[in-house]
Protein backbone atom coordinates (compact mmCIF):
# COMPACT_ATOMS: atom_id res chain seq x y z
CA UNK A 1 0.00 0.00 0.00
CA UNK A 2 2.96 2.33 0.63
CA UNK A 3 4.05 1.93 -2.97
CA UNK A 4 0.60 2.95 -4.24
CA UNK A 5 0.56 6.03 -1.98
CA UNK A 6 4.04 7.04 -3.06
CA UNK A 7 3.16 6.52 -6.72
CA UNK A 8 0.02 8.64 -6.36
CA UNK A 9 1.92 11.40 -4.52
CA UNK A 10 4.67 11.43 -7.15
CA UNK A 11 2.13 11.65 -9.97
CA UNK A 12 0.40 14.54 -8.20
CA UNK A 13 3.70 16.37 -7.70
CA UNK A 14 4.60 16.02 -11.38
CA UNK A 15 1.23 17.34 -12.48
CA UNK A 16 1.36 20.21 -9.98
CA UNK A 17 4.84 21.33 -11.06
CA UNK A 18 4.02 21.28 -14.76
CA UNK A 19 5.13 19.01 -17.54
CA UNK A 20 7.68 19.68 -20.19
CA UNK A 21 7.37 17.92 -23.49
CA UNK A 22 9.54 17.97 -26.56
CA UNK A 23 8.59 20.85 -28.79
CA UNK A 24 6.23 19.74 -31.49
CA UNK A 25 4.71 21.69 -34.28
CA UNK A 26 1.06 22.35 -34.28
CA UNK A 27 -1.58 24.97 -34.42
CA UNK A 28 -2.04 27.21 -31.42
CA UNK A 29 -5.25 26.85 -29.49
CA UNK A 30 -7.75 29.71 -29.59
CA UNK A 31 -7.55 30.41 -25.88
CA UNK A 32 -3.80 30.10 -25.36
CA UNK A 33 -2.48 32.75 -27.68
CA UNK A 34 0.80 30.82 -27.80
CA UNK A 35 2.47 30.09 -31.09
CA UNK A 36 3.17 26.45 -30.42
CA UNK A 37 0.59 25.50 -27.80
CA UNK A 38 0.49 21.87 -26.77
CA UNK A 39 -2.23 20.00 -24.96
CA UNK A 40 -1.33 17.50 -22.28
CA UNK A 41 -3.91 14.75 -21.93
CA UNK A 42 -3.83 12.86 -18.68
CA UNK A 43 -5.58 9.53 -18.75
CA UNK A 44 -6.46 8.15 -15.30
CA UNK A 45 -5.31 4.60 -14.79
CA UNK A 46 -5.89 2.33 -11.84
CA UNK A 47 -2.86 2.05 -9.62
CA UNK A 48 -1.43 -1.40 -9.06
CA UNK A 49 -1.50 -3.09 -5.69
CA UNK A 50 1.41 -4.99 -4.15
CA UNK A 51 0.84 -7.95 -6.50
CA UNK A 52 0.94 -5.75 -9.57
CA UNK A 53 -2.77 -5.98 -10.38
CA UNK A 54 -5.39 -3.27 -10.22
CA UNK A 55 -7.21 -3.23 -6.91
CA UNK A 56 -10.83 -4.34 -7.00
CA UNK A 57 -13.57 -2.79 -4.97
CA UNK A 58 -15.51 -5.61 -3.41
CA UNK A 59 -18.65 -4.65 -1.51
CA UNK A 60 -18.83 -5.63 2.12
CA UNK A 61 -21.64 -7.72 3.56
CA UNK A 62 -24.60 -5.99 5.16
CA UNK A 63 -26.39 -7.15 8.27
CA UNK A 64 -29.73 -5.62 9.11
CA UNK A 65 -32.58 -5.58 11.57
CA UNK A 66 -36.26 -5.17 10.78
CA UNK A 67 -39.20 -3.57 12.51
CA UNK A 68 -40.86 -7.00 12.75
CA UNK A 69 -40.63 -10.62 11.57
CA UNK A 70 -40.33 -9.99 7.83
CA UNK A 71 -37.30 -12.11 6.84
CA UNK A 72 -39.46 -14.26 4.52
CA UNK A 73 -40.90 -11.19 2.77
CA UNK A 74 -39.46 -9.59 -0.36
CA UNK A 75 -38.03 -6.11 0.24
CA UNK A 76 -38.27 -3.18 -2.16
CA UNK A 77 -36.45 0.15 -1.97
CA UNK A 78 -38.29 3.44 -1.63
CA UNK A 79 -37.11 7.05 -1.75
CA UNK A 80 -37.73 9.70 0.90
CA UNK A 81 -41.21 10.32 -0.56
CA UNK A 82 -42.12 6.63 -0.25
CA UNK A 83 -42.03 6.00 -4.01
CA UNK A 84 -40.67 2.62 -5.09
CA UNK A 85 -37.32 3.14 -6.79
CA UNK A 86 -36.00 -0.42 -6.92
CA UNK A 87 -37.49 -3.90 -6.87
CA UNK A 88 -36.44 -7.33 -8.10
CA UNK A 89 -37.71 -9.30 -11.06
CA UNK A 90 -38.95 -12.74 -10.02
CA UNK A 91 -35.98 -14.25 -11.87
CA UNK A 92 -33.60 -12.15 -9.72
CA UNK A 93 -34.54 -14.16 -6.64
CA UNK A 94 -33.08 -17.60 -6.22
CA UNK A 95 -33.06 -19.94 -3.25
CA UNK A 96 -29.95 -18.14 -1.99
CA UNK A 97 -31.63 -14.71 -1.96
CA UNK A 98 -33.31 -15.07 1.41
CA UNK A 99 -31.44 -13.52 4.34
CA UNK A 100 -29.55 -15.66 6.84
CA UNK A 101 -30.41 -15.41 10.54
CA UNK A 102 -27.40 -14.18 12.51
CA UNK A 103 -29.24 -14.10 15.84
CA UNK A 104 -30.37 -11.28 18.15
CA UNK A 105 -32.61 -9.91 15.40
CA UNK A 106 -29.76 -9.46 12.89
CA UNK A 107 -29.98 -10.90 9.36
CA UNK A 108 -27.32 -11.23 6.67
CA UNK A 109 -28.51 -9.57 3.48
CA UNK A 110 -28.16 -11.60 0.29
CA UNK A 111 -30.43 -9.48 -1.92
CA UNK A 112 -29.53 -5.81 -1.55
CA UNK A 113 -31.41 -4.13 1.25
CA UNK A 114 -30.65 -0.63 2.48
CA UNK A 115 -31.90 1.80 5.09
CA UNK A 116 -34.64 2.66 2.56
CA UNK A 117 -35.97 -0.89 2.22
CA UNK A 118 -39.54 -1.82 3.12
CA UNK A 119 -41.17 -5.24 3.00
CA UNK A 120 -44.01 -6.52 0.85
CA UNK A 121 -46.61 -9.20 1.54
CA UNK A 122 -44.93 -11.37 -1.11
CA UNK A 123 -42.83 -14.16 0.34
CA UNK A 124 -39.70 -15.13 -1.56
CA UNK A 125 -41.33 -18.40 -2.69
CA UNK A 126 -44.48 -16.63 -3.94
CA UNK A 127 -42.49 -13.93 -5.72
CA UNK A 128 -40.14 -16.40 -7.44
CA UNK A 129 -43.19 -18.27 -8.79
CA UNK A 130 -44.56 -15.17 -10.57
CA UNK A 131 -44.25 -15.15 -14.38
CA UNK A 132 -43.65 -11.38 -14.46
CA UNK A 133 -42.86 -8.75 -11.88
CA UNK A 134 -45.81 -7.00 -10.26
CA UNK A 135 -46.56 -3.47 -11.42
CA UNK A 136 -45.48 -0.53 -9.28
CA UNK A 137 -49.12 -0.09 -8.22
CA UNK A 138 -49.35 -3.76 -7.19
CA UNK A 139 -46.08 -3.51 -5.25
CA UNK A 140 -47.22 -0.29 -3.56
CA UNK A 141 -50.40 -2.08 -2.44
CA UNK A 142 -48.34 -5.04 -1.21
CA UNK A 143 -46.12 -2.98 1.12
CA UNK A 144 -46.79 -3.98 4.72
CA UNK A 145 -47.41 -0.79 6.73
CA UNK A 146 -44.52 -0.13 9.12
CA UNK A 147 -42.47 -3.08 7.83
CA UNK A 148 -39.04 -1.63 7.19
CA UNK A 149 -35.34 -2.09 7.73
CA UNK A 150 -34.59 -0.46 11.08
CA UNK A 151 -30.80 -0.85 11.34
CA UNK A 152 -28.00 -1.70 8.94
CA UNK A 153 -24.39 -2.53 9.60
CA UNK A 154 -21.60 -3.06 7.06
CA UNK A 155 -19.54 -6.09 8.09
CA UNK A 156 -15.75 -6.34 7.71
CA UNK A 157 -16.09 -9.15 5.14
CA UNK A 158 -17.77 -9.87 1.84
CA UNK A 159 -21.17 -11.52 1.64
CA UNK A 160 -19.66 -14.77 0.38
CA UNK A 161 -17.20 -14.78 3.31
CA UNK A 162 -20.07 -14.16 5.75
CA UNK A 163 -22.16 -16.96 4.21
CA UNK A 164 -19.18 -19.33 4.39
CA UNK A 165 -18.45 -18.38 8.01
CA UNK A 166 -21.62 -17.19 9.78
CA UNK A 167 -19.85 -17.34 13.16
CA UNK A 168 -17.36 -14.70 11.98
CA UNK A 169 -20.27 -12.56 10.77
CA UNK A 170 -21.98 -12.94 14.16
CA UNK A 171 -18.76 -11.99 15.93
CA UNK A 172 -18.65 -8.76 13.90
CA UNK A 173 -22.08 -7.65 15.12
CA UNK A 174 -22.39 -5.14 17.96
CA UNK A 175 -23.29 -6.53 21.33
CA UNK A 176 -26.32 -4.92 22.93
CA UNK A 177 -26.46 -5.37 26.67
CA UNK A 178 -29.30 -4.32 28.89
CA UNK A 179 -28.30 -1.89 31.60
CA UNK A 180 -29.36 -3.05 35.06
Coordinates of N, CA and C in Angstrom, one line a residue:
X1 N 0.8 -1.2 0.0 CA 0.0 0.0 0.0 C 0.9 1.2 0.0
X2 N 2.1 1.2 0.6 CA 3.0 2.3 0.6 C 3.4 2.7 -0.8
X3 N 3.6 1.7 -1.6 CA 4.0 1.9 -3.0 C 3.0 2.7 -3.7
X4 N 1.7 2.3 -3.6 CA 0.6 2.9 -4.2 C 0.5 4.4 -3.8
X5 N 0.6 4.7 -2.5 CA 0.6 6.0 -2.0 C 1.7 6.9 -2.5
X6 N 2.9 6.3 -2.6 CA 4.0 7.0 -3.1 C 3.9 7.3 -4.5
X7 N 3.4 6.3 -5.3 CA 3.2 6.5 -6.7 C 2.1 7.6 -7.0
X8 N 1.1 7.6 -6.2 CA 0.0 8.6 -6.4 C 0.6 10.0 -6.0
X9 N 1.3 10.1 -4.9 CA 1.9 11.4 -4.5 C 2.9 11.9 -5.6
X10 N 3.7 11.0 -6.1 CA 4.7 11.4 -7.1 C 3.9 11.9 -8.4
X11 N 2.9 11.2 -8.8 CA 2.1 11.7 -10.0 C 1.5 13.0 -9.7
X12 N 1.0 13.2 -8.5 CA 0.4 14.5 -8.2 C 1.4 15.6 -8.2
X13 N 2.6 15.4 -7.7 CA 3.7 16.4 -7.7 C 4.1 16.7 -9.1
X14 N 4.2 15.8 -10.0 CA 4.6 16.0 -11.4 C 3.6 16.9 -12.1
X15 N 2.3 16.5 -11.9 CA 1.2 17.3 -12.5 C 1.2 18.7 -11.9
X16 N 1.4 18.9 -10.6 CA 1.4 20.2 -10.0 C 2.5 21.1 -10.4
X17 N 3.7 20.5 -10.7 CA 4.8 21.3 -11.1 C 4.9 21.6 -12.5
X18 N 4.0 21.0 -13.3 CA 4.0 21.3 -14.8 C 4.8 20.2 -15.5
X19 N 4.5 20.0 -16.7 CA 5.1 19.0 -17.5 C 5.8 19.7 -18.7
X20 N 6.9 19.2 -19.0 CA 7.7 19.7 -20.2 C 7.8 18.6 -21.2
X21 N 7.4 18.9 -22.4 CA 7.4 17.9 -23.5 C 8.3 18.4 -24.6
X22 N 8.7 17.5 -25.4 CA 9.5 18.0 -26.6 C 8.7 18.9 -27.4
X23 N 9.3 19.9 -28.0 CA 8.6 20.9 -28.8 C 8.1 20.2 -30.1
X24 N 6.8 20.3 -30.3 CA 6.2 19.7 -31.5 C 5.5 20.8 -32.2
X25 N 5.5 20.7 -33.5 CA 4.7 21.7 -34.3 C 3.2 21.5 -34.1
X26 N 2.5 22.5 -34.4 CA 1.1 22.3 -34.3 C 0.4 23.7 -34.2
X27 N -0.9 23.7 -34.4 CA -1.6 25.0 -34.4 C -1.8 25.4 -33.0
X28 N -1.7 26.7 -32.8 CA -2.0 27.2 -31.4 C -3.5 27.0 -31.1
X29 N -3.8 26.9 -29.9 CA -5.3 26.9 -29.5 C -5.8 28.3 -29.4
X30 N -7.1 28.4 -29.6 CA -7.8 29.7 -29.6 C -7.6 30.4 -28.3
X31 N -7.6 29.7 -27.2 CA -7.5 30.4 -25.9 C -6.1 30.6 -25.3
X32 N -5.1 30.0 -25.9 CA -3.8 30.1 -25.4 C -3.0 31.3 -25.9
X33 N -3.2 31.7 -27.1 CA -2.5 32.7 -27.7 C -1.0 32.4 -28.0
X34 N -0.6 31.2 -27.6 CA 0.8 30.8 -27.8 C 1.0 30.3 -29.2
X35 N 2.2 30.5 -29.7 CA 2.5 30.1 -31.1 C 2.5 28.6 -31.2
X36 N 3.1 27.9 -30.3 CA 3.2 26.5 -30.4 C 2.5 25.8 -29.2
X37 N 1.3 26.1 -29.0 CA 0.6 25.5 -27.8 C 0.5 24.0 -27.9
X38 N 0.6 23.3 -26.8 CA 0.5 21.9 -26.8 C -0.5 21.5 -25.7
X39 N -1.2 20.5 -25.9 CA -2.2 20.0 -25.0 C -1.7 18.7 -24.3
X40 N -1.8 18.7 -23.0 CA -1.3 17.5 -22.3 C -2.6 16.8 -21.8
X41 N -2.8 15.6 -22.3 CA -3.9 14.8 -21.9 C -3.5 13.8 -20.9
X42 N -4.1 13.8 -19.8 CA -3.8 12.9 -18.7 C -5.0 11.8 -18.6
X43 N -4.6 10.6 -18.8 CA -5.6 9.5 -18.8 C -5.5 8.8 -17.4
X44 N -6.5 8.8 -16.6 CA -6.5 8.2 -15.3 C -6.3 6.6 -15.5
X45 N -5.5 6.0 -14.7 CA -5.3 4.6 -14.8 C -5.3 4.1 -13.4
X46 N -5.9 2.9 -13.2 CA -5.9 2.3 -11.8 C -4.5 2.0 -11.4
X47 N -4.2 2.3 -10.2 CA -2.9 2.0 -9.6 C -2.8 0.6 -9.3
X48 N -1.6 0.0 -9.4 CA -1.4 -1.4 -9.1 C -1.3 -1.6 -7.6
X49 N -1.7 -2.7 -7.1 CA -1.5 -3.1 -5.7 C -0.2 -3.8 -5.6
X50 N 0.1 -4.3 -4.4 CA 1.4 -5.0 -4.1 C 1.7 -6.2 -5.1
X51 N 0.6 -6.8 -5.6 CA 0.8 -8.0 -6.5 C 0.9 -7.5 -8.0
X52 N 0.8 -6.2 -8.2 CA 0.9 -5.7 -9.6 C -0.4 -5.7 -10.3
X53 N -1.5 -6.0 -9.7 CA -2.8 -6.0 -10.4 C -3.6 -4.8 -9.8
X54 N -4.5 -4.4 -10.6 CA -5.4 -3.3 -10.2 C -6.3 -3.7 -9.0
X55 N -6.4 -2.9 -8.1 CA -7.2 -3.2 -6.9 C -8.7 -3.3 -7.3
X56 N -9.4 -4.2 -6.7 CA -10.8 -4.3 -7.0 C -11.6 -3.9 -5.8
X57 N -12.7 -3.2 -6.1 CA -13.6 -2.8 -5.0 C -14.6 -3.9 -4.8
X58 N -14.6 -4.5 -3.7 CA -15.5 -5.6 -3.4 C -16.4 -5.1 -2.3
X59 N -17.7 -5.1 -2.5 CA -18.7 -4.6 -1.5 C -18.6 -5.5 -0.3
X60 N -18.8 -4.9 0.9 CA -18.8 -5.6 2.1 C -20.3 -6.1 2.4
X61 N -20.3 -7.1 3.2 CA -21.6 -7.7 3.6 C -22.4 -6.7 4.4
X62 N -23.7 -6.8 4.4 CA -24.6 -6.0 5.2 C -25.5 -6.9 6.1
X63 N -25.5 -6.5 7.3 CA -26.4 -7.1 8.3 C -27.5 -6.1 8.6
X64 N -28.7 -6.6 8.8 CA -29.7 -5.6 9.1 C -30.7 -6.2 10.1
X65 N -31.5 -5.2 10.7 CA -32.6 -5.6 11.6 C -33.8 -5.0 10.9
X66 N -35.0 -5.6 11.3 CA -36.3 -5.2 10.8 C -37.2 -4.7 11.9
X67 N -38.2 -4.0 11.5 CA -39.2 -3.6 12.5 C -40.2 -4.7 12.9
X68 N -40.0 -5.9 12.4 CA -40.9 -7.0 12.8 C -40.3 -8.3 12.1
X69 N -41.1 -9.3 12.1 CA -40.6 -10.6 11.6 C -40.9 -10.7 10.1
X70 N -40.1 -10.1 9.3 CA -40.3 -10.0 7.8 C -39.2 -10.7 7.0
X71 N -38.4 -11.5 7.6 CA -37.3 -12.1 6.8 C -37.8 -12.9 5.6
X72 N -39.0 -13.5 5.6 CA -39.5 -14.3 4.5 C -40.1 -13.4 3.4
X73 N -40.2 -12.1 3.7 CA -40.9 -11.2 2.8 C -39.9 -10.5 1.9
X74 N -40.3 -10.2 0.6 CA -39.5 -9.6 -0.4 C -39.4 -8.1 -0.1
X75 N -38.2 -7.5 0.0 CA -38.0 -6.1 0.2 C -38.0 -5.4 -1.1
X76 N -38.4 -4.1 -1.0 CA -38.3 -3.2 -2.2 C -37.7 -1.9 -1.6
X77 N -37.1 -1.1 -2.4 CA -36.4 0.1 -2.0 C -37.3 1.3 -2.4
X78 N -37.5 2.2 -1.4 CA -38.3 3.4 -1.6 C -37.4 4.7 -1.4
X79 N -37.8 5.8 -2.0 CA -37.1 7.1 -1.8 C -37.7 7.8 -0.6
X80 N -37.2 9.0 -0.3 CA -37.7 9.7 0.9 C -39.2 10.0 0.8
X81 N -39.8 10.1 -0.4 CA -41.2 10.3 -0.6 C -42.0 9.0 -0.5
X82 N -41.4 7.9 -0.3 CA -42.1 6.6 -0.3 C -42.4 6.0 -1.6
X83 N -41.8 6.6 -2.7 CA -42.0 6.0 -4.0 C -41.1 4.8 -4.2
X84 N -41.5 3.8 -4.8 CA -40.7 2.6 -5.1 C -39.7 3.0 -6.2
X85 N -38.4 2.8 -5.8 CA -37.3 3.1 -6.8 C -36.5 1.9 -7.3
X86 N -36.7 0.8 -6.5 CA -36.0 -0.4 -6.9 C -36.7 -1.6 -6.4
X87 N -36.9 -2.6 -7.3 CA -37.5 -3.9 -6.9 C -37.0 -5.0 -7.8
X88 N -37.0 -6.2 -7.3 CA -36.4 -7.3 -8.1 C -37.4 -7.9 -9.1
X89 N -36.9 -8.5 -10.2 CA -37.7 -9.3 -11.1 C -37.8 -10.7 -10.4
X90 N -38.9 -11.4 -10.6 CA -38.9 -12.7 -10.0 C -37.7 -13.6 -10.3
X91 N -37.2 -13.5 -11.5 CA -36.0 -14.3 -11.9 C -34.7 -13.8 -11.1
X92 N -34.7 -12.6 -10.5 CA -33.6 -12.2 -9.7 C -33.5 -12.9 -8.4
X93 N -34.5 -13.5 -8.0 CA -34.5 -14.2 -6.6 C -34.4 -15.7 -6.8
X94 N -33.3 -16.2 -6.2 CA -33.1 -17.6 -6.2 C -33.2 -18.1 -4.8
X95 N -33.0 -19.4 -4.6 CA -33.1 -19.9 -3.3 C -32.0 -19.3 -2.3
X96 N -31.0 -18.8 -2.8 CA -30.0 -18.1 -2.0 C -30.2 -16.6 -1.8
X97 N -31.3 -16.1 -2.1 CA -31.6 -14.7 -2.0 C -32.1 -14.4 -0.6
X98 N -32.7 -15.3 0.1 CA -33.3 -15.1 1.4 C -32.2 -14.8 2.4
X99 N -32.5 -13.9 3.4 CA -31.4 -13.5 4.3 C -31.2 -14.7 5.3
X100 N -30.0 -14.6 5.9 CA -29.6 -15.7 6.8 C -29.7 -15.1 8.2
X101 N -30.3 -15.8 9.1 CA -30.4 -15.4 10.5 C -29.1 -15.4 11.2
X102 N -28.7 -14.3 11.8 CA -27.4 -14.2 12.5 C -27.6 -14.1 14.0
X103 N -28.9 -14.1 14.4 CA -29.2 -14.1 15.8 C -29.4 -12.7 16.4
X104 N -30.1 -12.6 17.5 CA -30.4 -11.3 18.1 C -31.1 -10.3 17.2
X105 N -31.9 -10.8 16.3 CA -32.6 -9.9 15.4 C -31.8 -9.4 14.2
X106 N -30.6 -9.9 14.0 CA -29.8 -9.5 12.9 C -29.9 -10.5 11.8
X107 N -29.9 -10.0 10.5 CA -30.0 -10.9 9.4 C -28.9 -10.5 8.4
X108 N -28.3 -11.5 7.7 CA -27.3 -11.2 6.7 C -28.0 -11.0 5.4
X109 N -27.9 -9.9 4.7 CA -28.5 -9.6 3.5 C -27.9 -10.3 2.3
X110 N -28.7 -10.9 1.5 CA -28.2 -11.6 0.3 C -28.9 -11.1 -0.9
X111 N -29.7 -10.0 -0.8 CA -30.4 -9.5 -1.9 C -30.2 -8.0 -2.2
X112 N -29.8 -7.2 -1.3 CA -29.5 -5.8 -1.6 C -30.4 -4.9 -0.8
X113 N -30.6 -5.0 0.5 CA -31.4 -4.1 1.2 C -30.6 -2.9 1.6
X114 N -31.3 -1.9 2.0 CA -30.7 -0.6 2.5 C -31.5 0.0 3.6
X115 N -31.1 1.1 4.1 CA -31.9 1.8 5.1 C -33.3 2.2 4.5
X116 N -33.4 2.3 3.2 CA -34.6 2.7 2.6 C -35.5 1.5 2.1
X117 N -35.2 0.3 2.6 CA -36.0 -0.9 2.2 C -37.2 -1.1 3.1
X118 N -38.3 -1.5 2.4 CA -39.5 -1.8 3.1 C -39.9 -3.2 2.6
X119 N -40.8 -3.9 3.3 CA -41.2 -5.2 3.0 C -42.6 -5.4 2.4
X120 N -42.7 -6.3 1.5 CA -44.0 -6.5 0.8 C -44.7 -7.8 1.4
X121 N -45.9 -8.0 1.1 CA -46.6 -9.2 1.5 C -46.1 -10.4 0.8
X122 N -45.4 -10.2 -0.3 CA -44.9 -11.4 -1.1 C -43.8 -12.1 -0.3
X123 N -44.0 -13.4 -0.2 CA -42.8 -14.2 0.3 C -41.9 -14.4 -0.8
X124 N -40.7 -14.8 -0.5 CA -39.7 -15.1 -1.6 C -40.2 -16.2 -2.5
X125 N -40.8 -17.3 -1.9 CA -41.3 -18.4 -2.7 C -42.4 -17.9 -3.6
X126 N -43.4 -17.1 -3.1 CA -44.5 -16.6 -3.9 C -43.9 -15.7 -5.1
X127 N -43.0 -14.9 -4.7 CA -42.5 -13.9 -5.7 C -41.7 -14.6 -6.8
X128 N -40.9 -15.6 -6.4 CA -40.1 -16.4 -7.4 C -41.1 -17.1 -8.4
X129 N -42.2 -17.5 -8.0 CA -43.2 -18.3 -8.8 C -43.9 -17.4 -9.8
X130 N -43.9 -16.1 -9.6 CA -44.6 -15.2 -10.6 C -43.9 -15.2 -12.0
X131 N -44.8 -15.1 -13.0 CA -44.2 -15.2 -14.4 C -43.6 -13.8 -14.7
X132 N -44.2 -12.7 -14.2 CA -43.7 -11.4 -14.5 C -43.7 -10.6 -13.1
X133 N -42.9 -9.6 -13.1 CA -42.9 -8.7 -11.9 C -44.2 -8.0 -11.7
X134 N -44.6 -7.8 -10.5 CA -45.8 -7.0 -10.3 C -45.6 -5.6 -10.8
X135 N -46.7 -4.9 -11.0 CA -46.6 -3.5 -11.4 C -46.2 -2.7 -10.2
X136 N -45.8 -1.4 -10.4 CA -45.5 -0.5 -9.3 C -46.7 -0.4 -8.4
X137 N -47.9 -0.2 -9.0 CA -49.1 -0.1 -8.2 C -49.4 -1.3 -7.4
X138 N -49.1 -2.5 -7.9 CA -49.3 -3.8 -7.2 C -48.3 -3.9 -6.0
X139 N -47.1 -3.5 -6.3 CA -46.1 -3.5 -5.2 C -46.4 -2.5 -4.1
X140 N -46.9 -1.3 -4.5 CA -47.2 -0.3 -3.6 C -48.3 -0.8 -2.6
X141 N -49.3 -1.5 -3.2 CA -50.4 -2.1 -2.4 C -49.9 -3.2 -1.5
X142 N -48.8 -3.9 -1.9 CA -48.3 -5.0 -1.2 C -47.4 -4.7 -0.1
X143 N -47.0 -3.4 0.0 CA -46.1 -3.0 1.1 C -46.9 -3.1 2.5
X144 N -46.2 -3.8 3.4 CA -46.8 -4.0 4.7 C -46.5 -2.7 5.5
X145 N -47.6 -2.0 6.0 CA -47.4 -0.8 6.7 C -46.5 -1.0 7.9
X146 N -45.5 -0.1 8.0 CA -44.5 -0.1 9.1 C -43.4 -1.2 9.0
X147 N -43.5 -2.0 8.0 CA -42.5 -3.1 7.8 C -41.3 -2.5 7.1
X148 N -40.2 -2.3 7.8 CA -39.0 -1.6 7.2 C -37.7 -2.1 7.8
X149 N -36.7 -1.8 7.2 CA -35.3 -2.1 7.7 C -35.1 -1.0 8.8
X150 N -34.8 -1.4 10.0 CA -34.6 -0.5 11.1 C -33.1 -0.1 11.4
X151 N -32.2 -1.1 11.1 CA -30.8 -0.9 11.3 C -30.0 -1.6 10.3
X152 N -28.9 -1.0 9.8 CA -28.0 -1.7 8.9 C -26.6 -1.6 9.5
X153 N -25.8 -2.5 9.2 CA -24.4 -2.5 9.6 C -23.6 -3.2 8.5
X154 N -22.5 -2.5 8.0 CA -21.6 -3.1 7.1 C -20.6 -3.9 7.8
X155 N -20.5 -5.2 7.4 CA -19.5 -6.1 8.1 C -18.1 -6.0 7.5
X156 N -17.1 -6.4 8.2 CA -15.8 -6.3 7.7 C -15.4 -7.6 6.9
X157 N -16.3 -8.0 6.0 CA -16.1 -9.1 5.1 C -17.1 -9.1 4.0
X158 N -16.8 -9.8 3.0 CA -17.8 -9.9 1.8 C -19.0 -10.8 2.2
X159 N -20.0 -10.7 1.4 CA -21.2 -11.5 1.6 C -20.8 -13.0 1.5
X160 N -20.0 -13.4 0.5 CA -19.7 -14.8 0.4 C -18.8 -15.3 1.6
X161 N -18.0 -14.4 2.1 CA -17.2 -14.8 3.3 C -18.1 -15.0 4.5
X162 N -19.1 -14.1 4.6 CA -20.1 -14.2 5.7 C -20.9 -15.4 5.6
X163 N -21.4 -15.7 4.4 CA -22.2 -17.0 4.2 C -21.3 -18.2 4.5
X164 N -20.1 -18.2 4.1 CA -19.2 -19.3 4.4 C -18.8 -19.5 5.9
X165 N -18.8 -18.3 6.6 CA -18.4 -18.4 8.0 C -19.4 -17.5 8.8
X166 N -20.6 -18.0 9.0 CA -21.6 -17.2 9.8 C -21.2 -16.8 11.2
X167 N -20.3 -17.7 11.8 CA -19.9 -17.3 13.2 C -19.0 -16.1 13.1
X168 N -18.2 -15.9 12.1 CA -17.4 -14.7 12.0 C -18.3 -13.5 11.8
X169 N -19.3 -13.7 11.0 CA -20.3 -12.6 10.8 C -21.0 -12.2 12.1
X170 N -21.4 -13.2 12.9 CA -22.0 -12.9 14.2 C -21.0 -12.2 15.1
X171 N -19.8 -12.6 15.0 CA -18.8 -12.0 15.9 C -18.5 -10.5 15.6
X172 N -18.8 -10.1 14.3 CA -18.7 -8.8 13.9 C -19.8 -7.8 14.3
X173 N -20.9 -8.4 14.8 CA -22.1 -7.6 15.1 C -21.9 -7.0 16.5
X174 N -22.5 -5.8 16.7 CA -22.4 -5.1 18.0 C -23.1 -5.9 19.0
X175 N -22.7 -5.8 20.2 CA -23.3 -6.5 21.3 C -24.1 -5.5 22.1
X176 N -25.4 -5.8 22.2 CA -26.3 -4.9 22.9 C -26.6 -5.6 24.3
X177 N -26.2 -4.8 25.3 CA -26.5 -5.4 26.7 C -27.5 -4.5 27.4
X178 N -28.3 -5.1 28.1 CA -29.3 -4.3 28.9 C -28.6 -3.8 30.1
X179 N -28.9 -2.5 30.4 CA -28.3 -1.9 31.6 C -29.2 -2.3 32.8
X180 N -28.6 -2.7 33.9 CA -29.4 -3.0 35.1 C -29.2 -2.0 36.1

